[in-house]
Coordinates of C-alpha atoms in Angstrom, one line a residue:
M1 CA -41.4 -38.3 68.8
P2 CA -42.7 -35.7 66.0
T3 CA -45.3 -33.8 67.7
V4 CA -48.0 -31.4 66.2
Y5 CA -50.0 -28.6 68.0
V6 CA -53.8 -28.4 67.4
N7 CA -55.4 -25.6 69.4
D8 CA -52.4 -25.7 71.4
K9 CA -52.9 -29.4 72.2
P10 CA -49.6 -31.3 71.5
V11 CA -50.3 -34.7 69.8
E12 CA -47.5 -37.3 68.6
I13 CA -47.9 -38.4 65.3
G14 CA -45.0 -41.0 65.3
T15 CA -44.3 -41.9 61.6
A16 CA -47.6 -41.3 60.0
R17 CA -47.9 -39.0 57.2
L18 CA -50.9 -36.7 58.0
N19 CA -52.7 -33.7 56.9
C20 CA -54.4 -31.2 59.2
V21 CA -57.5 -32.6 59.1
Q22 CA -56.1 -36.0 60.4
A23 CA -53.9 -34.7 62.9
A24 CA -56.8 -32.7 64.3
G25 CA -58.8 -35.9 64.6
L26 CA -55.9 -37.4 66.7
A27 CA -56.4 -34.5 69.0
D28 CA -60.2 -35.2 69.3
T29 CA -60.7 -31.9 67.1
F30 CA -63.3 -32.1 64.2
V31 CA -62.4 -29.9 61.3
P32 CA -65.4 -29.8 58.7
H33 CA -65.0 -30.9 55.0
Y34 CA -66.9 -31.8 52.1
C35 CA -64.5 -32.9 49.4
Y36 CA -62.0 -34.7 51.5
H37 CA -62.4 -38.2 51.9
E38 CA -59.7 -40.3 53.4
A39 CA -60.1 -43.0 50.6
L40 CA -59.8 -40.5 47.8
S41 CA -57.6 -38.1 46.4
V42 CA -57.3 -34.7 47.8
V43 CA -58.4 -31.8 45.4
A44 CA -59.2 -29.0 48.0
S45 CA -61.9 -27.7 46.4
C46 CA -64.9 -27.1 48.8
R47 CA -62.3 -25.0 51.2
M48 CA -64.6 -26.2 54.2
C49 CA -61.5 -27.3 56.0
L50 CA -59.5 -23.8 56.0
V51 CA -57.4 -23.7 59.2
E52 CA -54.5 -21.4 60.2
V53 CA -51.2 -23.1 60.3
G54 CA -47.7 -22.2 61.5
E55 CA -44.6 -23.9 63.2
R56 CA -43.6 -23.7 66.5
K57 CA -39.8 -23.4 66.7
P58 CA -37.1 -25.1 69.2
D59 CA -37.0 -22.0 71.0
G60 CA -40.9 -22.1 71.7
T61 CA -41.4 -19.3 69.3
V62 CA -44.4 -19.7 66.9
V63 CA -44.5 -18.5 63.1
M64 CA -47.7 -18.3 61.7
Q65 CA -48.9 -18.2 57.8
P66 CA -50.5 -15.0 57.0
K67 CA -53.4 -17.0 55.4
V68 CA -55.7 -19.7 56.0
L69 CA -55.0 -22.8 54.3
P70 CA -57.0 -26.0 53.1
G71 CA -56.2 -28.5 56.2
C72 CA -56.7 -31.6 53.6
Q73 CA -53.9 -30.1 51.5
T74 CA -51.6 -29.3 54.1
P75 CA -49.4 -31.6 55.6
V76 CA -48.1 -31.7 59.0
K77 CA -44.6 -32.5 60.8
D78 CA -42.8 -31.9 63.6
G79 CA -43.8 -28.7 65.2
T80 CA -46.8 -27.8 63.0
V81 CA -49.4 -25.6 64.8
V82 CA -52.8 -25.8 63.8
V83 CA -55.3 -23.7 64.5
T84 CA -59.0 -24.2 63.7
G85 CA -62.3 -22.2 63.9
D86 CA -63.1 -24.0 67.2
Y87 CA -60.0 -22.5 68.9
A88 CA -62.2 -20.9 71.4
K89 CA -63.5 -24.2 72.7
R90 CA -60.0 -25.4 73.2
D91 CA -58.6 -27.7 76.1
Q92 CA -58.3 -24.9 78.9
T93 CA -55.9 -27.2 80.8
Q94 CA -53.2 -26.7 78.2
A95 CA -50.9 -24.0 78.0
A96 CA -51.3 -21.6 75.2
L97 CA -48.8 -21.1 72.6
A98 CA -46.7 -17.7 72.1
Y99 CA -48.6 -16.4 69.3
P100 CA -46.4 -13.7 67.3
A101 CA -47.9 -10.2 68.3
D102 CA -48.4 -9.1 64.6
Y103 CA -50.5 -12.2 64.2
V104 CA -52.8 -11.9 67.3
K105 CA -53.1 -8.2 65.9
G106 CA -55.1 -9.4 63.1
G107 CA -57.5 -11.1 65.3
Q108 CA -57.4 -13.7 67.9
P109 CA -56.4 -17.3 66.9
G110 CA -59.1 -19.2 64.9
D111 CA -60.9 -16.0 64.2
R112 CA -59.8 -16.2 60.5
A113 CA -60.7 -19.8 60.3
K114 CA -64.1 -19.4 61.6
R115 CA -64.8 -16.4 59.1
A116 CA -63.4 -18.3 56.4
Q117 CA -65.9 -21.3 57.3
A118 CA -68.8 -18.9 57.3
D119 CA -67.8 -17.3 54.1
T120 CA -67.5 -20.8 52.4
L121 CA -70.8 -21.8 53.4
E122 CA -72.3 -18.5 52.4
G123 CA -71.0 -19.4 49.1
L124 CA -71.9 -23.0 49.0
L125 CA -75.7 -21.8 49.7
L126 CA -75.8 -19.2 47.2
N127 CA -77.6 -21.7 44.7
H128 CA -78.4 -24.7 46.7
P129 CA -82.1 -24.8 47.1
L130 CA -83.6 -24.9 50.6
D131 CA -85.6 -27.9 49.9
C132 CA -84.8 -30.1 53.0
P133 CA -88.6 -30.9 53.7
V134 CA -88.3 -33.2 50.4
C135 CA -84.5 -33.7 50.0
D136 CA -83.8 -37.5 51.1
K137 CA -80.6 -36.1 52.8
A138 CA -82.4 -34.0 55.3
G139 CA -81.5 -35.4 58.6
E140 CA -77.8 -36.7 57.2
C141 CA -77.0 -33.5 55.5
K142 CA -73.5 -32.0 56.3
L143 CA -74.5 -28.9 54.4
Q144 CA -77.4 -28.7 57.0
D145 CA -75.4 -29.6 59.8
Y146 CA -72.1 -27.4 59.1
S147 CA -74.5 -24.4 58.2
Y148 CA -76.0 -24.7 61.7
D149 CA -72.6 -25.1 63.4
Y150 CA -70.2 -23.1 61.4
G151 CA -72.4 -20.7 59.2
R152 CA -74.0 -17.5 59.3
S153 CA -77.6 -17.2 60.3
E154 CA -78.9 -15.2 57.8
S155 CA -78.1 -15.4 53.9
R156 CA -77.5 -12.1 52.2
M157 CA -78.4 -13.7 48.7
V158 CA -81.1 -11.5 47.0
D159 CA -80.4 -12.8 43.3
E160 CA -82.4 -15.5 41.7
K161 CA -80.4 -18.9 42.2
N162 CA -78.9 -20.7 39.4
Q163 CA -81.0 -24.1 39.2
P164 CA -79.9 -26.1 36.3
P165 CA -82.1 -29.1 35.3
N166 CA -82.3 -32.4 37.3
K167 CA -80.8 -35.7 35.8
P168 CA -82.9 -38.6 36.6
G169 CA -81.2 -40.6 33.9
L170 CA -77.6 -40.5 35.4
S171 CA -78.2 -44.4 36.0
S172 CA -81.0 -47.1 36.2
K173 CA -80.4 -46.8 40.0
I174 CA -79.3 -43.0 40.8
T175 CA -80.5 -39.8 39.9
L176 CA -78.7 -36.5 40.2
F177 CA -80.4 -33.2 41.8
T178 CA -78.1 -31.1 39.9
D179 CA -79.1 -27.8 41.7
R180 CA -77.9 -29.2 45.1
C181 CA -74.5 -30.2 43.9
I182 CA -71.6 -28.3 45.6
M183 CA -69.1 -29.6 43.2
C184 CA -66.8 -31.4 45.8
T185 CA -66.2 -34.2 43.0
R186 CA -66.2 -37.1 45.4
C187 CA -68.3 -38.9 42.9
V188 CA -66.2 -38.2 40.2
R189 CA -62.8 -39.0 41.9
F190 CA -64.5 -42.6 42.9
T191 CA -65.6 -43.6 39.7
R192 CA -61.9 -43.2 38.2
E193 CA -59.8 -44.0 41.5
I194 CA -62.2 -46.9 42.9
S195 CA -64.1 -48.3 40.1
G196 CA -62.0 -47.3 37.6
T197 CA -64.8 -47.0 35.3
A198 CA -64.6 -43.1 35.0
E199 CA -68.5 -42.6 34.0
L200 CA -68.5 -39.2 35.6
M201 CA -66.9 -36.0 34.9
V202 CA -67.2 -32.1 35.4
N203 CA -69.0 -30.5 32.6
G204 CA -68.7 -26.6 32.2
R205 CA -66.5 -24.2 33.8
G206 CA -67.2 -21.6 37.1
H207 CA -70.6 -21.0 37.4
H208 CA -71.9 -23.5 35.1
E209 CA -70.0 -26.6 36.2
E210 CA -72.2 -29.7 36.4
I211 CA -71.7 -33.0 37.1
D212 CA -72.4 -35.5 34.3
T213 CA -71.7 -38.7 32.5
F214 CA -70.0 -39.1 29.3
P215 CA -72.5 -39.5 26.5
G216 CA -73.6 -43.2 26.3
R217 CA -71.9 -44.1 29.4
P218 CA -74.4 -44.2 32.1
L219 CA -73.3 -44.4 35.6
E220 CA -73.8 -48.6 35.6
N221 CA -70.7 -50.0 37.3
K222 CA -71.2 -52.6 40.1
L223 CA -69.8 -50.3 42.6
A224 CA -71.9 -47.1 41.5
G225 CA -74.2 -47.0 44.5
N226 CA -71.2 -46.0 46.8
V227 CA -71.6 -42.4 45.3
V228 CA -74.7 -41.7 46.9
D229 CA -73.0 -42.6 50.4
L230 CA -69.9 -40.2 49.4
C231 CA -72.4 -37.3 48.5
P232 CA -72.3 -35.2 51.4
V233 CA -75.3 -33.0 50.4
G234 CA -78.1 -35.2 48.9
A235 CA -77.4 -34.4 45.1
L236 CA -77.0 -37.9 44.3
G237 CA -79.9 -39.9 45.4
S238 CA -80.6 -43.7 45.2
K239 CA -83.6 -44.5 43.2
D240 CA -84.0 -47.4 45.5
F241 CA -84.8 -45.4 48.9
L242 CA -85.8 -42.2 47.4
Y243 CA -89.0 -40.5 49.1
K244 CA -89.5 -44.1 51.2
Q245 CA -88.6 -43.2 54.7
R246 CA -87.3 -40.0 56.5
V247 CA -84.1 -40.9 58.2
W248 CA -85.0 -40.0 61.5
Y249 CA -87.4 -42.8 61.5
L250 CA -84.8 -45.5 60.8
K251 CA -83.0 -47.9 63.2
T252 CA -79.4 -48.2 62.2
V253 CA -77.9 -51.5 63.2
D254 CA -74.3 -52.8 62.2
Q255 CA -74.0 -55.8 60.5
V256 CA -72.3 -57.9 57.7
C257 CA -73.1 -58.3 54.3
S258 CA -74.4 -61.7 53.2
R259 CA -74.2 -61.9 49.5
C260 CA -70.8 -62.8 49.4
S261 CA -67.5 -64.0 51.1
T262 CA -66.0 -60.6 51.4
G263 CA -68.3 -59.8 54.3
C264 CA -68.5 -56.0 54.0
S265 CA -69.5 -54.3 57.1
T266 CA -72.6 -52.7 56.7
H267 CA -75.1 -50.3 58.3
V268 CA -78.7 -51.6 58.1
D269 CA -81.4 -49.1 58.2
S270 CA -84.9 -50.5 59.0
N271 CA -88.1 -49.3 60.2
K272 CA -91.1 -51.4 61.8
D273 CA -89.0 -54.7 60.8
I274 CA -88.9 -53.3 57.3
V275 CA -85.3 -53.1 55.9
Y276 CA -85.2 -49.8 53.8
R277 CA -81.4 -49.5 52.9
L278 CA -77.9 -50.7 53.3
R279 CA -74.9 -48.8 53.5
A280 CA -71.1 -49.3 53.8
R281 CA -69.5 -49.2 57.2
E282 CA -65.7 -48.6 57.2
N283 CA -63.8 -51.5 58.2
P284 CA -60.0 -51.8 57.3
L285 CA -60.1 -55.4 58.2
A286 CA -63.0 -56.3 56.0
Q287 CA -63.5 -54.1 52.5
G288 CA -62.4 -50.6 53.6
H289 CA -64.9 -47.6 53.0
F290 CA -67.1 -49.3 50.3
M291 CA -69.6 -51.8 49.3
C292 CA -70.6 -53.4 45.9
D293 CA -74.1 -52.8 44.5
E294 CA -75.2 -56.6 44.7
G295 CA -74.9 -56.3 48.5
R296 CA -76.3 -52.8 48.9
Y297 CA -79.4 -53.6 46.8
G298 CA -79.5 -57.4 47.7
Y299 CA -82.1 -56.7 50.8
H300 CA -85.1 -57.1 49.2
F301 CA -85.5 -60.9 49.6
A302 CA -85.9 -60.0 53.2
N303 CA -89.2 -58.0 52.6
S304 CA -90.5 -60.5 49.6
A305 CA -93.9 -61.8 50.1
E306 CA -92.8 -65.1 48.7
R307 CA -91.3 -66.2 51.9
F308 CA -92.2 -69.0 54.3
V309 CA -93.7 -67.5 57.4
R310 CA -94.9 -70.5 59.5
P311 CA -94.3 -74.0 59.8
Q312 CA -96.1 -76.6 57.7
V313 CA -96.5 -80.3 57.4
K314 CA -97.5 -82.2 54.3
R315 CA -100.7 -84.2 55.0
D316 CA -102.3 -86.1 52.2
G317 CA -99.7 -84.6 49.6
R318 CA -100.7 -80.9 50.8
F319 CA -98.8 -78.7 52.8
Q320 CA -100.7 -77.6 55.9
P321 CA -99.8 -74.8 58.7
A322 CA -99.0 -76.5 62.3
P323 CA -97.7 -74.7 65.2
W324 CA -94.3 -75.0 66.7
A325 CA -95.9 -76.6 69.9
Q326 CA -96.9 -79.5 67.7
V327 CA -94.0 -79.5 65.1
T328 CA -91.0 -79.5 67.3
P329 CA -92.0 -82.6 69.7
Q330 CA -93.0 -84.4 66.4
L331 CA -89.7 -83.5 64.6
K332 CA -87.7 -84.7 67.7
Q333 CA -89.6 -87.8 67.8
E334 CA -89.3 -88.8 64.3
L335 CA -85.7 -87.9 64.1
S336 CA -84.7 -90.0 67.1
A337 CA -86.7 -93.0 65.7
A338 CA -84.8 -92.7 62.4
V339 CA -81.5 -92.7 64.2
Q340 CA -82.2 -95.4 66.3
A341 CA -83.1 -97.6 63.1
N342 CA -80.1 -96.4 61.0
A343 CA -77.9 -93.3 62.4
R344 CA -75.9 -93.6 59.2
G345 CA -79.0 -93.0 57.1
V346 CA -79.3 -89.6 58.9
V347 CA -78.0 -86.5 57.5
A348 CA -78.1 -83.0 58.5
V349 CA -77.1 -80.2 55.9
L350 CA -75.6 -77.0 57.5
S351 CA -75.8 -74.0 55.1
P352 CA -72.9 -71.8 54.8
Y353 CA -75.8 -69.0 55.5
L354 CA -76.1 -70.1 59.0
T355 CA -74.0 -68.0 61.8
V356 CA -71.3 -69.9 63.7
E357 CA -73.8 -70.0 66.6
E358 CA -76.4 -71.8 64.8
A359 CA -74.2 -74.2 62.9
F360 CA -72.8 -75.3 66.4
L361 CA -76.3 -76.0 68.1
L362 CA -78.0 -77.6 65.0
G363 CA -74.7 -79.9 64.4
S364 CA -74.5 -80.3 68.2
Y365 CA -78.1 -81.5 68.4
F366 CA -77.7 -84.1 65.6
K367 CA -74.3 -85.4 67.1
G368 CA -76.1 -85.7 70.4
L369 CA -78.6 -88.1 68.8
S370 CA -75.9 -90.4 67.4
A371 CA -72.2 -89.9 66.6
D372 CA -73.0 -91.9 63.4
V373 CA -75.2 -88.9 62.3
R374 CA -73.5 -87.5 59.2
L375 CA -73.1 -83.5 59.1
T376 CA -72.5 -82.0 55.5
L377 CA -71.9 -78.7 54.3
G378 CA -74.6 -77.2 52.1
P379 CA -74.0 -76.4 48.6
V380 CA -71.6 -73.3 48.5
P381 CA -72.8 -71.1 45.8
V382 CA -70.0 -69.7 43.3
V383 CA -70.9 -67.2 40.4
G384 CA -68.1 -66.6 37.8
E385 CA -64.9 -65.4 39.2
D386 CA -63.7 -62.8 41.7
D387 CA -64.4 -59.3 40.0
R388 CA -61.7 -57.0 41.0
Y389 CA -61.3 -53.2 41.0
P390 CA -60.2 -50.5 39.7
K391 CA -60.8 -51.5 36.0
D392 CA -59.0 -50.3 32.7
V393 CA -60.8 -48.8 29.9
R394 CA -61.1 -52.4 28.5
G395 CA -62.6 -53.6 31.8
N396 CA -59.5 -55.4 32.9
A397 CA -58.5 -55.2 36.5
V398 CA -55.6 -52.9 37.5
E399 CA -53.1 -53.1 40.4
P400 CA -53.6 -52.1 43.3
T401 CA -56.7 -53.8 43.8
K402 CA -58.9 -51.8 45.8
F403 CA -62.2 -53.5 46.2
V404 CA -63.3 -57.3 45.3
I405 CA -66.7 -58.7 44.9
R406 CA -66.0 -62.5 45.6
A407 CA -67.4 -65.2 43.3
E408 CA -68.2 -67.4 46.7
K409 CA -71.7 -66.0 47.2
C410 CA -72.5 -67.0 50.6
P411 CA -71.2 -65.3 53.9
N412 CA -69.8 -67.9 56.3
R413 CA -68.4 -71.2 54.6
R414 CA -65.4 -71.1 56.8
G415 CA -67.4 -70.4 60.0
V416 CA -69.4 -73.7 59.4
E417 CA -66.7 -75.5 58.1
A418 CA -64.8 -75.0 61.4
V419 CA -68.0 -76.2 63.3
L420 CA -68.2 -79.4 61.1
T421 CA -64.4 -80.1 61.7
H422 CA -64.9 -79.9 65.3
L423 CA -68.1 -82.2 65.7
Q424 CA -67.2 -84.8 63.3
G425 CA -63.2 -84.0 62.1
A426 CA -63.8 -83.6 58.6
V427 CA -65.9 -81.2 56.1
I428 CA -68.3 -83.5 53.9
P429 CA -70.1 -81.6 51.0
F430 CA -73.5 -82.5 50.7
A431 CA -72.9 -83.5 47.2
D432 CA -71.0 -86.4 48.4
V433 CA -74.0 -88.2 50.3
A434 CA -76.9 -86.6 47.8
R435 CA -77.0 -89.7 45.8
E436 CA -77.3 -92.2 48.6
A437 CA -80.5 -93.7 50.0
L438 CA -81.1 -91.6 53.0
D439 CA -83.7 -92.4 56.1
A440 CA -84.0 -88.7 57.0
L441 CA -82.3 -85.4 56.0
W442 CA -82.6 -82.1 57.7
F443 CA -81.6 -79.4 55.1
A444 CA -81.0 -76.0 56.6
G445 CA -81.0 -73.6 53.6
G446 CA -81.5 -69.9 54.2
Y447 CA -80.2 -69.1 50.5
P448 CA -81.6 -65.7 49.6
E449 CA -81.6 -67.1 46.0
P450 CA -83.4 -70.6 45.6
G451 CA -81.4 -71.4 42.8
Y452 CA -78.2 -71.3 45.0
A453 CA -79.1 -74.4 46.6
E454 CA -81.0 -76.1 43.7
A455 CA -77.5 -75.6 41.8
G456 CA -76.0 -78.4 44.2
I457 CA -78.7 -80.7 44.1
P458 CA -78.2 -83.8 41.5
S459 CA -80.9 -84.1 38.9
D460 CA -81.2 -87.4 39.8
W461 CA -81.7 -86.7 43.8
K462 CA -84.3 -88.9 45.7
A463 CA -86.0 -87.1 48.7
P464 CA -85.9 -89.4 51.6
A465 CA -89.2 -90.2 53.4
L466 CA -88.5 -87.9 56.5
L467 CA -87.2 -84.7 54.9
V468 CA -87.1 -81.4 56.8
A469 CA -86.3 -78.1 54.8
Q470 CA -85.5 -74.7 56.7
D471 CA -85.4 -72.3 54.2
L472 CA -86.7 -68.7 53.1
F473 CA -88.1 -69.6 49.6
P474 CA -89.7 -72.7 47.9
S475 CA -87.7 -74.8 45.9
L476 CA -87.0 -78.5 44.9
V477 CA -85.9 -79.5 48.4
T478 CA -88.9 -77.9 50.0
A479 CA -91.3 -79.1 47.5
A480 CA -90.1 -82.5 48.4
A481 CA -90.0 -82.0 52.1
K482 CA -92.5 -83.5 54.6
Y483 CA -91.9 -80.6 57.2
V484 CA -91.1 -76.8 55.9
L485 CA -89.8 -74.8 58.6
P486 CA -89.4 -70.9 58.1
G487 CA -85.8 -69.5 57.9
T488 CA -84.6 -66.2 58.9
S489 CA -82.6 -63.6 56.9
S490 CA -79.2 -62.4 58.1
F491 CA -81.0 -59.2 59.1
E492 CA -83.3 -61.0 61.5
K493 CA -80.7 -62.6 63.3
E494 CA -77.6 -62.3 65.4
G495 CA -74.4 -64.2 65.2
T496 CA -71.0 -64.4 63.7
F497 CA -70.0 -64.7 60.0
V498 CA -66.3 -65.8 59.1
N499 CA -65.4 -64.3 55.8
H500 CA -63.0 -65.8 53.1
A501 CA -60.0 -64.3 54.6
G502 CA -60.7 -65.7 58.2
L503 CA -62.3 -62.4 59.8
A504 CA -64.8 -63.2 62.2
Q505 CA -67.5 -60.5 62.8
S506 CA -70.4 -60.4 65.1
F507 CA -73.8 -58.5 64.4
G508 CA -77.0 -57.9 66.0
R509 CA -80.7 -58.1 64.6
A510 CA -81.6 -55.3 62.6
A511 CA -85.5 -56.5 62.3
R512 CA -87.7 -59.3 63.7
P513 CA -88.6 -62.4 61.8
P514 CA -92.3 -62.8 60.7
V515 CA -94.5 -63.5 63.8
E516 CA -94.8 -67.3 63.5
A517 CA -91.1 -67.8 62.5
R518 CA -88.3 -68.7 64.8
T519 CA -84.6 -68.0 64.1
E520 CA -82.3 -70.9 63.6
L521 CA -80.6 -70.2 66.8
Q522 CA -83.9 -70.3 69.0
L523 CA -85.0 -73.9 66.9
G524 CA -81.5 -75.1 67.9
Y525 CA -82.2 -74.2 71.6
D526 CA -85.6 -76.0 71.5
L527 CA -84.2 -79.1 69.8
L528 CA -81.5 -79.4 72.2
G529 CA -84.1 -78.9 75.1
R530 CA -82.8 -75.8 76.3
R531 CA -85.0 -73.2 78.0
G532 CA -85.4 -69.4 77.6
L533 CA -84.6 -67.3 75.0
A534 CA -81.5 -68.0 72.8
Q535 CA -78.6 -65.3 72.8
A536 CA -76.0 -65.6 70.5
A537 CA -73.4 -64.0 73.0
V538 CA -73.8 -67.1 75.2
V539 CA -73.6 -69.4 72.6
R540 CA -70.6 -67.8 70.9
A541 CA -68.8 -68.2 74.4
E542 CA -69.6 -72.0 74.1
V543 CA -68.2 -72.3 70.8
A544 CA -65.1 -70.3 71.7
G545 CA -64.5 -72.8 74.4
A546 CA -65.2 -75.6 72.2
V547 CA -63.7 -74.9 69.3
S548 CA -59.7 -73.9 69.1
W549 CA -60.0 -71.9 66.1
L550 CA -62.6 -69.8 67.1
A551 CA -61.6 -69.3 70.4
P552 CA -60.8 -65.4 70.1
L553 CA -64.7 -65.2 70.1
G554 CA -64.6 -65.8 74.0
G555 CA -64.4 -62.1 74.7
E556 CA -66.5 -59.1 73.4
V557 CA -65.7 -59.2 69.7
P558 CA -64.5 -55.8 68.4
A559 CA -66.5 -53.7 66.1
N560 CA -64.3 -54.5 63.1
G561 CA -64.1 -58.2 64.0
V562 CA -61.5 -60.3 65.0
K563 CA -58.9 -61.8 62.7
L564 CA -58.6 -65.6 63.1
G565 CA -55.5 -67.7 62.7
D566 CA -55.0 -69.8 59.5

């Protein structure tokens, strides 16, 4: 088996084609880097990943290169020896290699790499302003972290720093603090290799190099927000997040984007139950390293003042607030009476924005009233066609595809369909029963855009006498309802979404819902007469035991999710 030695520790690499940074990662050794990114081409421009490289011969002798090399650009093979600047912290249980005498004479293993890292950081900080108190990257800046871990304690810079003007007009959502840029060019490579739109370039040479856009071509592609995540030093800032929060006040929860059926894995950053930022979470089973701007900036609906925040009951043609202690028993009584009178006339609409667990509890409640109650799938919003990247200069998608923004704008159609199939043997779209004269209708919405649900309502739709609407925002359905119950956003609940490809991802709650609102999972508990607080993990185990397609959810769901069968 091909073996690489990282700080004397042997690591088997198998058939993988790795560079020194990746091989060191297999040995639990971190090599600092700025310009290198797994999803982008290698340019070796920052020089932060300099390592000492050599080769271990079959007879056990070691031959080392006389100079340090960029680890990101140096491939490894069987017998490659990698020595990092952290060699002094190596695993002492591993036997030291027999380094040649002329190599050790110039310094102990790792000394060259350590000096190179310190020199690199000194060079990067020559012109970089130390404006950490106002920089949005403070707290998660690699320049800060690496300077502390690998740099010198004092700067020898005495000349005035080169401070080119900032570029707030880079795009409508992104600003460029030019003087903070270290020219790693991750952003430039992203627009050329992932989005394919190539709006960014390097303008000038040497000391005068700057990131800029081509004239008349601002950075406005649908994946542009990723360059802010890629920037390691705070040069590129998101106008949506700029100066809103310090990162050490934020609570980060791993979630799943709910704005299309791709189901991008995300980090949700919130403080005091207010969502401030979404970032892509790497997941090779879902979307890779990135996410689209539609999802990244699509969280504001959760903070909207237009949301329903408490139950309301229509009396004398006007909605009036009502406590849950009063509403829940009334709902159960009126629904039971409607089912006893005509079970076929009672329909429950399960939204594709519900989690698997919520759909299962709500569907189980209605089927528990009568097997003749019909469960339907709520309107599935579809906007245009799948948008594939990268694109050529004419906007046409080119192969290989690296990112897809799905036309289907809901996160869990397949999960809800699995529940519906289990509970009644078929998936009935709401459109198939919308024109019938119904006695009672429960409409579980949760659509972030009211228009998504309204698009699935026939123009001649007549609301039944007993209409319960559970949603986030006012719509045609809520206006005709007798009961309006506040819905919760995906940030305020825990559960499981199944994306377009059958990838089931479970996620936790990032923020609490409004004080008088209840999650759909808790409401399902209340309707079924279960006691205690609803827990998604408990319901998920119940679902896994009942629905064979969802059986892999029975244990602990991995962070990257679990792929379900076809």
